PDB file of N, CA and C in Angstrom:
ATOM      1  N   MET A   1     138.212 266.325 146.869  1.00 47.00           N
ATOM      2  CA  MET A   1     138.303 266.218 148.313  1.00 47.00           C
ATOM      3  C   MET A   1     137.812 264.839 148.732  1.00 47.00           C
ATOM      4  N   GLY A   2     138.530 264.201 149.633  1.00 54.00           N
ATOM      5  CA  GLY A   2     138.138 262.884 150.105  1.00 54.00           C
ATOM      6  C   GLY A   2     137.087 262.965 151.184  1.00 54.00           C
ATOM      7  N   SER A   3     136.640 261.819 151.603  1.00 59.00           N
ATOM      8  CA  SER A   3     135.627 261.791 152.656  1.00 59.00           C
ATOM      9  C   SER A   3     136.264 262.108 154.006  1.00 59.00           C
ATOM     10  N   VAL A   4     135.442 262.566 154.913  1.00 61.00           N
ATOM     11  CA  VAL A   4     135.908 262.893 156.256  1.00 61.00           C
ATOM     12  C   VAL A   4     135.327 261.852 157.201  1.00 61.00           C
ATOM     13  N   LYS A   5     136.211 261.107 157.843  1.00 72.00           N
ATOM     14  CA  LYS A   5     135.750 260.047 158.739  1.00 72.00           C
ATOM     15  C   LYS A   5     136.786 259.825 159.832  1.00 72.00           C
ATOM     16  N   ASP A   6     136.336 259.289 160.935  1.00 82.00           N
ATOM     17  CA  ASP A   6     137.209 258.898 162.036  1.00 82.00           C
ATOM     18  C   ASP A   6     137.065 257.401 162.224  1.00 82.00           C
ATOM     19  N   LEU A   7     138.137 256.767 162.639  1.00 84.00           N
ATOM     20  CA  LEU A   7     138.108 255.337 162.929  1.00 84.00           C
ATOM     21  C   LEU A   7     138.329 255.143 164.419  1.00 84.00           C
ATOM     22  N   THR A   8     137.407 254.444 165.053  1.00 90.00           N
ATOM     23  CA  THR A   8     137.540 254.093 166.461  1.00 90.00           C
ATOM     24  C   THR A   8     137.822 252.600 166.536  1.00 90.00           C
ATOM     25  N   VAL A   9     138.939 252.238 167.149  1.00 92.00           N
ATOM     26  CA  VAL A   9     139.282 250.824 167.304  1.00 92.00           C
ATOM     27  C   VAL A   9     138.497 250.275 168.483  1.00 92.00           C
ATOM     28  N   GLN A  10     137.710 249.237 168.227  1.00 95.00           N
ATOM     29  CA  GLN A  10     136.901 248.630 169.281  1.00 95.00           C
ATOM     30  C   GLN A  10     137.579 247.392 169.852  1.00 95.00           C
ATOM     31  N   GLU A  11     138.346 246.717 169.012  1.00 96.00           N
ATOM     32  CA  GLU A  11     139.036 245.507 169.443  1.00 96.00           C
ATOM     33  C   GLU A  11     140.331 245.412 168.646  1.00 96.00           C
ATOM     34  N   MET A  12     141.459 245.391 169.316  1.00 96.00           N
ATOM     35  CA  MET A  12     142.750 245.330 168.642  1.00 96.00           C
ATOM     36  C   MET A  12     142.954 243.949 168.010  1.00 96.00           C
ATOM     37  N   PRO A  13     143.626 243.898 166.854  1.00 95.00           N
ATOM     38  CA  PRO A  13     143.908 242.598 166.247  1.00 95.00           C
ATOM     39  C   PRO A  13     144.971 241.848 167.048  1.00 95.00           C
ATOM     40  N   VAL A  14     144.884 240.551 167.020  1.00 96.00           N
ATOM     41  CA  VAL A  14     145.901 239.695 167.633  1.00 96.00           C
ATOM     42  C   VAL A  14     146.408 238.747 166.555  1.00 96.00           C
ATOM     43  N   GLU A  15     147.360 237.932 166.888  1.00 94.00           N
ATOM     44  CA  GLU A  15     148.046 237.097 165.906  1.00 94.00           C
ATOM     45  C   GLU A  15     147.110 236.283 165.010  1.00 94.00           C
ATOM     46  N   ASN A  16     146.066 235.701 165.560  1.00 95.00           N
ATOM     47  CA  ASN A  16     145.195 234.819 164.778  1.00 95.00           C
ATOM     48  C   ASN A  16     143.759 235.329 164.662  1.00 95.00           C
ATOM     49  N   LYS A  17     143.537 236.627 164.958  1.00 95.00           N
ATOM     50  CA  LYS A  17     142.178 237.165 164.902  1.00 95.00           C
ATOM     51  C   LYS A  17     142.215 238.619 164.448  1.00 95.00           C
ATOM     52  N   SER A  18     141.336 238.957 163.528  1.00 95.00           N
ATOM     53  CA  SER A  18     141.235 240.347 163.068  1.00 95.00           C
ATOM     54  C   SER A  18     140.665 241.228 164.165  1.00 95.00           C
ATOM     55  N   GLY A  19     140.995 242.498 164.116  1.00 95.00           N
ATOM     56  CA  GLY A  19     140.428 243.454 165.058  1.00 95.00           C
ATOM     57  C   GLY A  19     139.072 243.941 164.569  1.00 95.00           C
ATOM     58  N   ARG A  20     138.478 244.849 165.349  1.00 95.00           N
ATOM     59  CA  ARG A  20     137.199 245.453 164.970  1.00 95.00           C
ATOM     60  C   ARG A  20     137.312 246.950 165.138  1.00 95.00           C
ATOM     61  N   GLY A  21     136.612 247.668 164.256  1.00 91.00           N
ATOM     62  CA  GLY A  21     136.621 249.116 164.348  1.00 91.00           C
ATOM     63  C   GLY A  21     135.314 249.687 163.844  1.00 91.00           C
ATOM     64  N   ARG A  22     135.158 250.989 164.045  1.00 88.00           N
ATOM     65  CA  ARG A  22     133.932 251.661 163.605  1.00 88.00           C
ATOM     66  C   ARG A  22     134.313 252.974 162.941  1.00 88.00           C
ATOM     67  N   PHE A  23     133.796 253.175 161.722  1.00 82.00           N
ATOM     68  CA  PHE A  23     133.975 254.445 161.026  1.00 82.00           C
ATOM     69  C   PHE A  23     132.859 255.398 161.429  1.00 82.00           C
ATOM     70  N   LEU A  24     133.207 256.631 161.736  1.00 80.00           N
ATOM     71  CA  LEU A  24     132.235 257.684 162.012  1.00 80.00           C
ATOM     72  C   LEU A  24     132.385 258.724 160.911  1.00 80.00           C
ATOM     73  N   PHE A  25     131.382 258.832 160.052  1.00 74.00           N
ATOM     74  CA  PHE A  25     131.431 259.743 158.920  1.00 74.00           C
ATOM     75  C   PHE A  25     130.888 261.108 159.309  1.00 74.00           C
ATOM     76  N   SER A  26     131.510 262.154 158.762  1.00 72.00           N
ATOM     77  CA  SER A  26     131.117 263.518 159.123  1.00 72.00           C
ATOM     78  C   SER A  26     129.805 263.944 158.464  1.00 72.00           C
ATOM     79  N   ASP A  27     129.492 263.360 157.315  1.00 70.00           N
ATOM     80  CA  ASP A  27     128.256 263.718 156.628  1.00 70.00           C
ATOM     81  C   ASP A  27     127.850 262.586 155.689  1.00 70.00           C
ATOM     82  N   ARG A  28     126.670 262.657 155.139  1.00 65.00           N
ATOM     83  CA  ARG A  28     126.170 261.566 154.297  1.00 65.00           C
ATOM     84  C   ARG A  28     126.955 261.410 153.009  1.00 65.00           C
ATOM     85  N   TYR A  29     127.564 262.485 152.497  1.00 65.00           N
ATOM     86  CA  TYR A  29     128.338 262.389 151.266  1.00 65.00           C
ATOM     87  C   TYR A  29     129.623 261.609 151.484  1.00 65.00           C
ATOM     88  N   SER A  30     130.147 261.609 152.695  1.00 57.00           N
ATOM     89  CA  SER A  30     131.348 260.843 153.007  1.00 57.00           C
ATOM     90  C   SER A  30     131.102 259.350 152.834  1.00 57.00           C
ATOM     91  N   VAL A  31     129.903 258.889 153.122  1.00 58.00           N
ATOM     92  CA  VAL A  31     129.577 257.475 152.968  1.00 58.00           C
ATOM     93  C   VAL A  31     129.657 257.085 151.498  1.00 58.00           C
ATOM     94  N   PHE A  32     129.131 257.908 150.610  1.00 61.00           N
ATOM     95  CA  PHE A  32     129.185 257.613 149.177  1.00 61.00           C
ATOM     96  C   PHE A  32     130.617 257.639 148.676  1.00 61.00           C
ATOM     97  N   ASP A  33     131.424 258.586 149.133  1.00 57.00           N
ATOM     98  CA  ASP A  33     132.812 258.708 148.706  1.00 57.00           C
ATOM     99  C   ASP A  33     133.624 257.505 149.153  1.00 57.00           C
ATOM    100  N   TRP A  34     133.385 257.004 150.353  1.00 53.00           N
ATOM    101  CA  TRP A  34     134.135 255.877 150.890  1.00 53.00           C
ATOM    102  C   TRP A  34     133.893 254.624 150.051  1.00 53.00           C
ATOM    103  N   GLY A  35     132.718 254.488 149.492  1.00 53.00           N
ATOM    104  CA  GLY A  35     132.385 253.310 148.706  1.00 53.00           C
ATOM    105  C   GLY A  35     133.018 253.279 147.330  1.00 53.00           C
ATOM    106  N   GLU A  36     133.617 254.383 146.899  1.00 50.00           N
ATOM    107  CA  GLU A  36     134.219 254.422 145.558  1.00 50.00           C
ATOM    108  C   GLU A  36     135.597 253.819 145.549  1.00 50.00           C
TER     109      GLU A  36
END
């Protein structure tokens, strides 16, 4: 089973600049799974 997380876009990417986002993990084990 994979990790459970949501992505919230904080700033959309534009042609010459990357966007920004935030991952919200459902539990502490999801953080370890995401790093693999």
